[in-house]
Amino acid sequence: MAVTLSERAARHVSGFIAKRGKGVGIRLGVRTSGCSGMAYRLEFVDDTNEEDLVFESHGVKVVVDPKSLPYLEGTELDFVREGLNEGFKFNNPNVKDSCGCGESFNV
C-alpha cells in the first residue's frame, strides 16, 4: 500500500513549495505524543534520506521514514475547509481510537 495525497492536498503542498522556492515534497511521520499515544508529524522535505520511502501522488512526492510506515500505510492526506477553518486531515485506516481533541491516536 501507499501513502497518498488528495488532489486538493497536492495542490496546497505544491503551492507552498513554490512559495518557499525550494523543496522536493512533504514528509509524513508519527511520533509518540498525546493522550492516545501517537501524533502526526508533517514537514517539507528539501532532501531525502537513503532509507526513506518515497511515494508520488498528483505530482507531489510524499516521503515516509520506515519506522512510521506501519502506522501510515494506506493513509490519504486531504486538505479540507470547514467553515472558517482549513487544514490537513489524515484519513488513516489504521487508527483504532483517537483522543477527544484530535491531536493523537493509537493503532
PDB file of N, CA, C and O in Angstrom, residues 9-87:
ATOM      1  N   ALA A   9      -5.014  18.389  -1.454  1.00  0.00           N
ATOM      2  CA  ALA A   9      -3.808  18.456  -0.630  1.00  0.00           C
ATOM      3  C   ALA A   9      -2.570  18.642  -1.503  1.00  0.00           C
ATOM      4  O   ALA A   9      -1.674  19.421  -1.165  1.00  0.00           O
ATOM      5  N   ALA A  10      -2.514  17.942  -2.633  1.00  0.00           N
ATOM      6  CA  ALA A  10      -1.362  18.067  -3.534  1.00  0.00           C
ATOM      7  C   ALA A  10      -1.247  19.485  -4.075  1.00  0.00           C
ATOM      8  O   ALA A  10      -0.145  20.043  -4.130  1.00  0.00           O
ATOM      9  N   ARG A  11      -2.372  20.098  -4.442  1.00  0.00           N
ATOM     10  CA  ARG A  11      -2.333  21.487  -4.922  1.00  0.00           C
ATOM     11  C   ARG A  11      -1.838  22.423  -3.821  1.00  0.00           C
ATOM     12  O   ARG A  11      -1.040  23.336  -4.062  1.00  0.00           O
ATOM     13  N   HIS A  12      -2.313  22.203  -2.599  1.00  0.00           N
ATOM     14  CA  HIS A  12      -1.917  23.041  -1.469  1.00  0.00           C
ATOM     15  C   HIS A  12      -0.415  22.908  -1.188  1.00  0.00           C
ATOM     16  O   HIS A  12       0.280  23.914  -1.011  1.00  0.00           O
ATOM     17  N   VAL A  13       0.084  21.681  -1.152  1.00  0.00           N
ATOM     18  CA  VAL A  13       1.505  21.441  -0.904  1.00  0.00           C
ATOM     19  C   VAL A  13       2.345  22.037  -2.033  1.00  0.00           C
ATOM     20  O   VAL A  13       3.352  22.704  -1.784  1.00  0.00           O
ATOM     21  N   SER A  14       1.927  21.837  -3.284  1.00  0.00           N
ATOM     22  CA  SER A  14       2.665  22.391  -4.426  1.00  0.00           C
ATOM     23  C   SER A  14       2.756  23.906  -4.331  1.00  0.00           C
ATOM     24  O   SER A  14       3.806  24.494  -4.613  1.00  0.00           O
ATOM     25  N   GLY A  15       1.671  24.547  -3.916  1.00  0.00           N
ATOM     26  CA  GLY A  15       1.672  25.998  -3.754  1.00  0.00           C
ATOM     27  C   GLY A  15       2.648  26.454  -2.685  1.00  0.00           C
ATOM     28  O   GLY A  15       3.364  27.449  -2.872  1.00  0.00           O
ATOM     29  N   PHE A  16       2.699  25.734  -1.568  1.00  0.00           N
ATOM     30  CA  PHE A  16       3.637  26.097  -0.500  1.00  0.00           C
ATOM     31  C   PHE A  16       5.081  25.885  -0.932  1.00  0.00           C
ATOM     32  O   PHE A  16       5.952  26.702  -0.624  1.00  0.00           O
ATOM     33  N   ILE A  17       5.342  24.800  -1.664  1.00  0.00           N
ATOM     34  CA  ILE A  17       6.713  24.558  -2.143  1.00  0.00           C
ATOM     35  C   ILE A  17       7.127  25.670  -3.103  1.00  0.00           C
ATOM     36  O   ILE A  17       8.252  26.168  -3.042  1.00  0.00           O
ATOM     37  N   ALA A  18       6.219  26.078  -3.958  1.00  0.00           N
ATOM     38  CA  ALA A  18       6.517  27.174  -4.895  1.00  0.00           C
ATOM     39  C   ALA A  18       6.815  28.467  -4.140  1.00  0.00           C
ATOM     40  O   ALA A  18       7.756  29.197  -4.491  1.00  0.00           O
ATOM     41  N   LYS A  19       6.038  28.766  -3.092  1.00  0.00           N
ATOM     42  CA  LYS A  19       6.276  29.976  -2.296  1.00  0.00           C
ATOM     43  C   LYS A  19       7.609  29.917  -1.564  1.00  0.00           C
ATOM     44  O   LYS A  19       8.290  30.929  -1.419  1.00  0.00           O
ATOM     45  N   ARG A  20       7.953  28.716  -1.060  1.00  0.00           N
ATOM     46  CA  ARG A  20       9.232  28.545  -0.370  1.00  0.00           C
ATOM     47  C   ARG A  20      10.405  28.702  -1.323  1.00  0.00           C
ATOM     48  O   ARG A  20      11.500  29.067  -0.914  1.00  0.00           O
ATOM     49  N   GLY A  21      10.193  28.327  -2.581  1.00  0.00           N
ATOM     50  CA  GLY A  21      11.253  28.404  -3.573  1.00  0.00           C
ATOM     51  C   GLY A  21      12.196  27.222  -3.552  1.00  0.00           C
ATOM     52  O   GLY A  21      13.196  27.206  -4.267  1.00  0.00           O
ATOM     53  N   LYS A  22      11.892  26.224  -2.740  1.00  0.00           N
ATOM     54  CA  LYS A  22      12.716  25.010  -2.690  1.00  0.00           C
ATOM     55  C   LYS A  22      11.901  23.901  -2.059  1.00  0.00           C
ATOM     56  O   LYS A  22      10.861  24.139  -1.429  1.00  0.00           O
ATOM     57  N   GLY A  23      12.377  22.683  -2.233  1.00  0.00           N
ATOM     58  CA  GLY A  23      11.716  21.526  -1.641  1.00  0.00           C
ATOM     59  C   GLY A  23      11.414  20.469  -2.682  1.00  0.00           C
ATOM     60  O   GLY A  23      11.170  20.779  -3.845  1.00  0.00           O
ATOM     61  N   VAL A  24      11.460  19.211  -2.231  1.00  0.00           N
ATOM     62  CA  VAL A  24      11.167  18.094  -3.132  1.00  0.00           C
ATOM     63  C   VAL A  24       9.823  17.453  -2.823  1.00  0.00           C
ATOM     64  O   VAL A  24       9.349  16.622  -3.576  1.00  0.00           O
ATOM     65  N   GLY A  25       9.222  17.811  -1.705  1.00  0.00           N
ATOM     66  CA  GLY A  25       7.931  17.222  -1.343  1.00  0.00           C
ATOM     67  C   GLY A  25       7.601  17.459   0.109  1.00  0.00           C
ATOM     68  O   GLY A  25       8.039  18.428   0.720  1.00  0.00           O
ATOM     69  N   ILE A  26       6.832  16.525   0.648  1.00  0.00           N
ATOM     70  CA  ILE A  26       6.363  16.641   2.029  1.00  0.00           C
ATOM     71  C   ILE A  26       6.667  15.337   2.755  1.00  0.00           C
ATOM     72  O   ILE A  26       6.562  14.259   2.183  1.00  0.00           O
ATOM     73  N   ARG A  27       7.071  15.449   4.018  1.00  0.00           N
ATOM     74  CA  ARG A  27       7.365  14.280   4.839  1.00  0.00           C
ATOM     75  C   ARG A  27       6.226  14.067   5.825  1.00  0.00           C
ATOM     76  O   ARG A  27       5.826  14.982   6.533  1.00  0.00           O
ATOM     77  N   LEU A  28       5.721  12.831   5.853  1.00  0.00           N
ATOM     78  CA  LEU A  28       4.725  12.435   6.834  1.00  0.00           C
ATOM     79  C   LEU A  28       5.376  11.443   7.778  1.00  0.00           C
ATOM     80  O   LEU A  28       6.119  10.560   7.346  1.00  0.00           O
ATOM     81  N   GLY A  29       5.084  11.581   9.051  1.00  0.00           N
ATOM     82  CA  GLY A  29       5.618  10.664  10.043  1.00  0.00           C
ATOM     83  C   GLY A  29       4.754  10.658  11.276  1.00  0.00           C
ATOM     84  O   GLY A  29       3.739  11.365  11.351  1.00  0.00           O
ATOM     85  N   VAL A  30       5.126   9.832  12.223  1.00  0.00           N
ATOM     86  CA  VAL A  30       4.443   9.785  13.510  1.00  0.00           C
ATOM     87  C   VAL A  30       5.482   9.903  14.609  1.00  0.00           C
ATOM     88  O   VAL A  30       6.658   9.595  14.419  1.00  0.00           O
ATOM     89  N   ARG A  31       5.025  10.363  15.767  1.00  0.00           N
ATOM     90  CA  ARG A  31       5.889  10.439  16.948  1.00  0.00           C
ATOM     91  C   ARG A  31       5.046  10.074  18.158  1.00  0.00           C
ATOM     92  O   ARG A  31       3.824  10.187  18.125  1.00  0.00           O
ATOM     93  N   THR A  32       5.687   9.671  19.218  1.00  0.00           N
ATOM     94  CA  THR A  32       4.992   9.360  20.451  1.00  0.00           C
ATOM     95  C   THR A  32       4.587  10.670  21.108  1.00  0.00           C
ATOM     96  O   THR A  32       5.419  11.551  21.315  1.00  0.00           O
ATOM     97  N   SER A  33       3.268  10.787  21.400  1.00  0.00           N
ATOM     98  CA  SER A  33       2.780  12.045  21.964  1.00  0.00           C
ATOM     99  C   SER A  33       1.318  11.922  22.318  1.00  0.00           C
ATOM    100  O   SER A  33       0.606  11.047  21.834  1.00  0.00           O
ATOM    101  N   GLY A  34       0.853  12.843  23.140  1.00  0.00           N
ATOM    102  CA  GLY A  34      -0.574  12.976  23.422  1.00  0.00           C
ATOM    103  C   GLY A  34      -1.141  11.890  24.304  1.00  0.00           C
ATOM    104  O   GLY A  34      -0.474  10.952  24.703  1.00  0.00           O
ATOM    105  N   CYS A  35      -2.425  12.014  24.571  1.00  0.00           N
ATOM    106  CA  CYS A  35      -3.084  11.096  25.491  1.00  0.00           C
ATOM    107  C   CYS A  35      -3.410   9.751  24.851  1.00  0.00           C
ATOM    108  O   CYS A  35      -3.651   8.774  25.545  1.00  0.00           O
ATOM    109  N   SER A  36      -3.420   9.654  23.517  1.00  0.00           N
ATOM    110  CA  SER A  36      -3.713   8.384  22.858  1.00  0.00           C
ATOM    111  C   SER A  36      -2.464   7.660  22.375  1.00  0.00           C
ATOM    112  O   SER A  36      -2.550   6.531  21.909  1.00  0.00           O
ATOM    113  N   GLY A  37      -1.307   8.293  22.431  1.00  0.00           N
ATOM    114  CA  GLY A  37      -0.069   7.593  22.151  1.00  0.00           C
ATOM    115  C   GLY A  37       0.747   8.067  20.961  1.00  0.00           C
ATOM    116  O   GLY A  37       1.952   8.096  21.011  1.00  0.00           O
ATOM    117  N   MET A  38       0.108   8.423  19.837  1.00  0.00           N
ATOM    118  CA  MET A  38       0.846   8.802  18.640  1.00  0.00           C
ATOM    119  C   MET A  38       0.285  10.111  18.093  1.00  0.00           C
ATOM    120  O   MET A  38      -0.906  10.380  18.209  1.00  0.00           O
ATOM    121  N   ALA A  39       1.158  10.905  17.480  1.00  0.00           N
ATOM    122  CA  ALA A  39       0.735  12.139  16.826  1.00  0.00           C
ATOM    123  C   ALA A  39       1.398  12.204  15.455  1.00  0.00           C
ATOM    124  O   ALA A  39       2.485  11.658  15.251  1.00  0.00           O
ATOM    125  N   TYR A  40       0.736  12.858  14.532  1.00  0.00           N
ATOM    126  CA  TYR A  40       1.275  13.006  13.184  1.00  0.00           C
ATOM    127  C   TYR A  40       2.336  14.094  13.161  1.00  0.00           C
ATOM    128  O   TYR A  40       2.277  15.057  13.910  1.00  0.00           O
ATOM    129  N   ARG A  41       3.287  13.899  12.268  1.00  0.00           N
ATOM    130  CA  ARG A  41       4.335  14.880  12.019  1.00  0.00           C
ATOM    131  C   ARG A  41       4.279  15.193  10.528  1.00  0.00           C
ATOM    132  O   ARG A  41       4.189  14.289   9.695  1.00  0.00           O
ATOM    133  N   LEU A  42       4.327  16.453  10.186  1.00  0.00           N
ATOM    134  CA  LEU A  42       4.200  16.897   8.805  1.00  0.00           C
ATOM    135  C   LEU A  42       5.195  18.024   8.576  1.00  0.00           C
ATOM    136  O   LEU A  42       5.211  19.001   9.325  1.00  0.00           O
ATOM    137  N   GLU A  43       6.071  17.888   7.563  1.00  0.00           N
ATOM    138  CA  GLU A  43       7.052  18.921   7.290  1.00  0.00           C
ATOM    139  C   GLU A  43       7.478  18.867   5.827  1.00  0.00           C
ATOM    140  O   GLU A  43       7.301  17.844   5.160  1.00  0.00           O
ATOM    141  N   PHE A  44       8.016  19.958   5.343  1.00  0.00           N
ATOM    142  CA  PHE A  44       8.532  19.985   3.980  1.00  0.00           C
ATOM    143  C   PHE A  44       9.864  19.258   3.917  1.00  0.00           C
ATOM    144  O   PHE A  44      10.600  19.218   4.901  1.00  0.00           O
ATOM    145  N   VAL A  45      10.157  18.681   2.761  1.00  0.00           N
ATOM    146  CA  VAL A  45      11.387  17.925   2.566  1.00  0.00           C
ATOM    147  C   VAL A  45      12.230  18.631   1.515  1.00  0.00           C
ATOM    148  O   VAL A  45      11.760  18.885   0.405  1.00  0.00           O
ATOM    149  N   ASP A  46      13.463  18.943   1.891  1.00  0.00           N
ATOM    150  CA  ASP A  46      14.397  19.516   0.929  1.00  0.00           C
ATOM    151  C   ASP A  46      15.305  18.433   0.355  1.00  0.00           C
ATOM    152  O   ASP A  46      15.732  18.521  -0.783  1.00  0.00           O
ATOM    153  N   ASP A  47      15.602  17.407   1.149  1.00  0.00           N
ATOM    154  CA  ASP A  47      16.421  16.274   0.716  1.00  0.00           C
ATOM    155  C   ASP A  47      15.861  15.004   1.341  1.00  0.00           C
ATOM    156  O   ASP A  47      15.382  15.034   2.474  1.00  0.00           O
ATOM    157  N   THR A  48      15.949  13.898   0.627  1.00  0.00           N
ATOM    158  CA  THR A  48      15.517  12.621   1.191  1.00  0.00           C
ATOM    159  C   THR A  48      16.726  11.878   1.744  1.00  0.00           C
ATOM    160  O   THR A  48      17.864  12.120   1.345  1.00  0.00           O
ATOM    161  N   ASN A  49      16.460  10.981   2.679  1.00  0.00           N
ATOM    162  CA  ASN A  49      17.487  10.117   3.233  1.00  0.00           C
ATOM    163  C   ASN A  49      17.463   8.792   2.482  1.00  0.00           C
ATOM    164  O   ASN A  49      16.449   8.418   1.893  1.00  0.00           O
ATOM    165  N   GLU A  50      18.561   8.075   2.526  1.00  0.00           N
ATOM    166  CA  GLU A  50      18.680   6.809   1.796  1.00  0.00           C
ATOM    167  C   GLU A  50      17.589   5.809   2.191  1.00  0.00           C
ATOM    168  O   GLU A  50      17.069   5.087   1.357  1.00  0.00           O
ATOM    169  N   GLU A  51      17.212   5.784   3.467  1.00  0.00           N
ATOM    170  CA  GLU A  51      16.235   4.795   3.944  1.00  0.00           C
ATOM    171  C   GLU A  51      14.779   5.238   3.744  1.00  0.00           C
ATOM    172  O   GLU A  51      13.853   4.454   3.950  1.00  0.00           O
ATOM    173  N   ASP A  52      14.554   6.476   3.339  1.00  0.00           N
ATOM    174  CA  ASP A  52      13.190   6.976   3.144  1.00  0.00           C
ATOM    175  C   ASP A  52      12.454   6.212   2.056  1.00  0.00           C
ATOM    176  O   ASP A  52      13.046   5.794   1.062  1.00  0.00           O
ATOM    177  N   LEU A  53      11.156   6.079   2.242  1.00  0.00           N
ATOM    178  CA  LEU A  53      10.275   5.535   1.214  1.00  0.00           C
ATOM    179  C   LEU A  53       9.606   6.735   0.553  1.00  0.00           C
ATOM    180  O   LEU A  53       9.106   7.620   1.251  1.00  0.00           O
ATOM    181  N   VAL A  54       9.614   6.770  -0.758  1.00  0.00           N
ATOM    182  CA  VAL A  54       9.075   7.914  -1.485  1.00  0.00           C
ATOM    183  C   VAL A  54       7.919   7.451  -2.361  1.00  0.00           C
ATOM    184  O   VAL A  54       8.064   6.537  -3.175  1.00  0.00           O
ATOM    185  N   PHE A  55       6.763   8.073  -2.151  1.00  0.00           N
ATOM    186  CA  PHE A  55       5.575   7.827  -2.956  1.00  0.00           C
ATOM    187  C   PHE A  55       5.301   9.112  -3.733  1.00  0.00           C
ATOM    188  O   PHE A  55       5.682  10.196  -3.299  1.00  0.00           O
ATOM    189  N   GLU A  56       4.639   8.998  -4.865  1.00  0.00           N
ATOM    190  CA  GLU A  56       4.260  10.197  -5.604  1.00  0.00           C
ATOM    191  C   GLU A  56       2.761  10.207  -5.781  1.00  0.00           C
ATOM    192  O   GLU A  56       2.157   9.195  -6.130  1.00  0.00           O
ATOM    193  N   SER A  57       2.165  11.357  -5.505  1.00  0.00           N
ATOM    194  CA  SER A  57       0.718  11.494  -5.576  1.00  0.00           C
ATOM    195  C   SER A  57       0.370  12.836  -6.197  1.00  0.00           C
ATOM    196  O   SER A  57       0.741  13.875  -5.653  1.00  0.00           O
ATOM    197  N   HIS A  58      -0.296  12.816  -7.338  1.00  0.00           N
ATOM    198  CA  HIS A  58      -0.692  14.041  -8.051  1.00  0.00           C
ATOM    199  C   HIS A  58       0.499  14.962  -8.279  1.00  0.00           C
ATOM    200  O   HIS A  58       0.396  16.184  -8.137  1.00  0.00           O
ATOM    201  N   GLY A  59       1.657  14.359  -8.587  1.00  0.00           N
ATOM    202  CA  GLY A  59       2.844  15.142  -8.898  1.00  0.00           C
ATOM    203  C   GLY A  59       3.645  15.623  -7.704  1.00  0.00           C
ATOM    204  O   GLY A  59       4.628  16.329  -7.869  1.00  0.00           O
ATOM    205  N   VAL A  60       3.248  15.237  -6.487  1.00  0.00           N
ATOM    206  CA  VAL A  60       3.957  15.655  -5.273  1.00  0.00           C
ATOM    207  C   VAL A  60       4.562  14.421  -4.608  1.00  0.00           C
ATOM    208  O   VAL A  60       3.893  13.397  -4.448  1.00  0.00           O
ATOM    209  N   LYS A  61       5.835  14.534  -4.212  1.00  0.00           N
ATOM    210  CA  LYS A  61       6.490  13.427  -3.513  1.00  0.00           C
ATOM    211  C   LYS A  61       6.066  13.417  -2.053  1.00  0.00           C
ATOM    212  O   LYS A  61       6.079  14.450  -1.380  1.00  0.00           O
ATOM    213  N   VAL A  62       5.719  12.229  -1.573  1.00  0.00           N
ATOM    214  CA  VAL A  62       5.355  12.008  -0.179  1.00  0.00           C
ATOM    215  C   VAL A  62       6.435  11.100   0.399  1.00  0.00           C
ATOM    216  O   VAL A  62       6.594   9.960  -0.034  1.00  0.00           O
ATOM    217  N   VAL A  63       7.173  11.607   1.373  1.00  0.00           N
ATOM    218  CA  VAL A  63       8.308  10.896   1.948  1.00  0.00           C
ATOM    219  C   VAL A  63       7.915  10.388   3.333  1.00  0.00           C
ATOM    220  O   VAL A  63       7.375  11.137   4.151  1.00  0.00           O
ATOM    221  N   VAL A  64       8.206   9.098   3.578  1.00  0.00           N
ATOM    222  CA  VAL A  64       7.871   8.469   4.863  1.00  0.00           C
ATOM    223  C   VAL A  64       9.083   7.686   5.337  1.00  0.00           C
ATOM    224  O   VAL A  64       9.704   6.951   4.559  1.00  0.00           O
ATOM    225  N   ASP A  65       9.423   7.826   6.610  1.00  0.00           N
ATOM    226  CA  ASP A  65      10.526   7.044   7.154  1.00  0.00           C
ATOM    227  C   ASP A  65      10.023   5.621   7.440  1.00  0.00           C
ATOM    228  O   ASP A  65       8.840   5.416   7.687  1.00  0.00           O
ATOM    229  N   PRO A  66      10.904   4.623   7.391  1.00  0.00           N
ATOM    230  CA  PRO A  66      10.482   3.226   7.553  1.00  0.00           C
ATOM    231  C   PRO A  66       9.789   2.935   8.888  1.00  0.00           C
ATOM    232  O   PRO A  66       8.906   2.072   8.948  1.00  0.00           O
ATOM    233  N   LYS A  67      10.160   3.616   9.960  1.00  0.00           N
ATOM    234  CA  LYS A  67       9.539   3.360  11.261  1.00  0.00           C
ATOM    235  C   LYS A  67       8.099   3.853  11.311  1.00  0.00           C
ATOM    236  O   LYS A  67       7.268   3.308  12.033  1.00  0.00           O
ATOM    237  N   SER A  68       7.771   4.900  10.549  1.00  0.00           N
ATOM    238  CA  SER A  68       6.412   5.452  10.545  1.00  0.00           C
ATOM    239  C   SER A  68       5.479   4.717   9.593  1.00  0.00           C
ATOM    240  O   SER A  68       4.261   4.749   9.769  1.00  0.00           O
ATOM    241  N   LEU A  69       6.033   4.044   8.574  1.00  0.00           N
ATOM    242  CA  LEU A  69       5.195   3.437   7.545  1.00  0.00           C
ATOM    243  C   LEU A  69       4.141   2.468   8.085  1.00  0.00           C
ATOM    244  O   LEU A  69       2.987   2.535   7.646  1.00  0.00           O
ATOM    245  N   PRO A  70       4.441   1.593   9.047  1.00  0.00           N
ATOM    246  CA  PRO A  70       3.385   0.692   9.525  1.00  0.00           C
ATOM    247  C   PRO A  70       2.169   1.427  10.103  1.00  0.00           C
ATOM    248  O   PRO A  70       1.051   0.915  10.039  1.00  0.00           O
ATOM    249  N   TYR A  71       2.367   2.615  10.630  1.00  0.00           N
ATOM    250  CA  TYR A  71       1.272   3.398  11.202  1.00  0.00           C
ATOM    251  C   TYR A  71       0.539   4.228  10.147  1.00  0.00           C
ATOM    252  O   TYR A  71      -0.590   4.656  10.363  1.00  0.00           O
ATOM    253  N   LEU A  72       1.205   4.473   9.021  1.00  0.00           N
ATOM    254  CA  LEU A  72       0.655   5.357   7.995  1.00  0.00           C
ATOM    255  C   LEU A  72       0.216   4.639   6.721  1.00  0.00           C
ATOM    256  O   LEU A  72      -0.410   5.253   5.862  1.00  0.00           O
ATOM    257  N   GLU A  73       0.529   3.377   6.588  1.00  0.00           N
ATOM    258  CA  GLU A  73       0.222   2.647   5.362  1.00  0.00           C
ATOM    259  C   GLU A  73      -1.262   2.756   5.011  1.00  0.00           C
ATOM    260  O   GLU A  73      -2.124   2.517   5.844  1.00  0.00           O
ATOM    261  N   GLY A  74      -1.539   3.171   3.793  1.00  0.00           N
ATOM    262  CA  GLY A  74      -2.922   3.326   3.335  1.00  0.00           C
ATOM    263  C   GLY A  74      -3.532   4.683   3.649  1.00  0.00           C
ATOM    264  O   GLY A  74      -4.679   4.951   3.303  1.00  0.00           O
ATOM    265  N   THR A  75      -2.779   5.568   4.287  1.00  0.00           N
ATOM    266  CA  THR A  75      -3.292   6.886   4.676  1.00  0.00           C
ATOM    267  C   THR A  75      -3.381   7.813   3.473  1.00  0.00           C
ATOM    268  O   THR A  75      -2.507   7.820   2.613  1.00  0.00           O
ATOM    269  N   GLU A  76      -4.451   8.589   3.431  1.00  0.00           N
ATOM    270  CA  GLU A  76      -4.579   9.669   2.459  1.00  0.00           C
ATOM    271  C   GLU A  76      -4.596  10.976   3.241  1.00  0.00           C
ATOM    272  O   GLU A  76      -5.372  11.138   4.177  1.00  0.00           O
ATOM    273  N   LEU A  77      -3.738  11.897   2.844  1.00  0.00           N
ATOM    274  CA  LEU A  77      -3.724  13.231   3.431  1.00  0.00           C
ATOM    275  C   LEU A  77      -4.602  14.125   2.566  1.00  0.00           C
ATOM    276  O   LEU A  77      -4.391  14.227   1.362  1.00  0.00           O
ATOM    277  N   ASP A  78      -5.602  14.729   3.179  1.00  0.00           N
ATOM    278  CA  ASP A  78      -6.523  15.606   2.470  1.00  0.00           C
ATOM    279  C   ASP A  78      -6.356  17.018   3.008  1.00  0.00           C
ATOM    280  O   ASP A  78      -5.809  17.225   4.093  1.00  0.00           O
ATOM    281  N   PHE A  79      -6.820  17.999   2.263  1.00  0.00           N
ATOM    282  CA  PHE A  79      -6.848  19.384   2.729  1.00  0.00           C
ATOM    283  C   PHE A  79      -8.308  19.815   2.707  1.00  0.00           C
ATOM    284  O   PHE A  79      -8.953  19.782   1.664  1.00  0.00           O
ATOM    285  N   VAL A  80      -8.837  20.159   3.884  1.00  0.00           N
ATOM    286  CA  VAL A  80     -10.267  20.443   3.998  1.00  0.00           C
ATOM    287  C   VAL A  80     -10.516  21.843   4.545  1.00  0.00           C
ATOM    288  O   VAL A  80      -9.702  22.397   5.272  1.00  0.00           O
ATOM    289  N   ARG A  81     -11.663  22.366   4.159  1.00  0.00           N
ATOM    290  CA  ARG A  81     -12.147  23.638   4.700  1.00  0.00           C
ATOM    291  C   ARG A  81     -13.479  23.353   5.364  1.00  0.00           C
ATOM    292  O   ARG A  81     -14.392  22.807   4.750  1.00  0.00           O
ATOM    293  N   GLU A  82     -13.575  23.717   6.630  1.00  0.00           N
ATOM    294  CA  GLU A  82     -14.812  23.545   7.390  1.00  0.00           C
ATOM    295  C   GLU A  82     -15.139  24.886   8.025  1.00  0.00           C
ATOM    296  O   GLU A  82     -14.503  25.286   8.993  1.00  0.00           O
ATOM    297  N   GLY A  83     -16.099  25.578   7.451  1.00  0.00           N
ATOM    298  CA  GLY A  83     -16.422  26.915   7.939  1.00  0.00           C
ATOM    299  C   GLY A  83     -15.254  27.846   7.694  1.00  0.00           C
ATOM    300  O   GLY A  83     -14.768  27.967   6.580  1.00  0.00           O
ATOM    301  N   LEU A  84     -14.791  28.495   8.752  1.00  0.00           N
ATOM    302  CA  LEU A  84     -13.666  29.410   8.632  1.00  0.00           C
ATOM    303  C   LEU A  84     -12.319  28.717   8.816  1.00  0.00           C
ATOM    304  O   LEU A  84     -11.270  29.344   8.674  1.00  0.00           O
ATOM    305  N   ASN A  85     -12.349  27.444   9.167  1.00  0.00           N
ATOM    306  CA  ASN A  85     -11.119  26.699   9.420  1.00  0.00           C
ATOM    307  C   ASN A  85     -10.708  25.891   8.200  1.00  0.00           C
ATOM    308  O   ASN A  85     -11.547  25.395   7.458  1.00  0.00           O
ATOM    309  N   GLU A  86      -9.411  25.748   8.028  1.00  0.00           N
ATOM    310  CA  GLU A  86      -8.891  24.894   6.981  1.00  0.00           C
ATOM    311  C   GLU A  86      -7.624  24.234   7.477  1.00  0.00           C
ATOM    312  O   GLU A  86      -6.928  24.757   8.344  1.00  0.00           O
ATOM    313  N   GLY A  87      -7.350  23.065   6.940  1.00  0.00           N
ATOM    314  CA  GLY A  87      -6.146  22.363   7.339  1.00  0.00           C
ATOM    315  C   GLY A  87      -6.095  20.963   6.777  1.00  0.00           C
ATOM    316  O   GLY A  87      -7.018  20.507   6.089  1.00  0.00           O
TER     317      GLY A  87
END
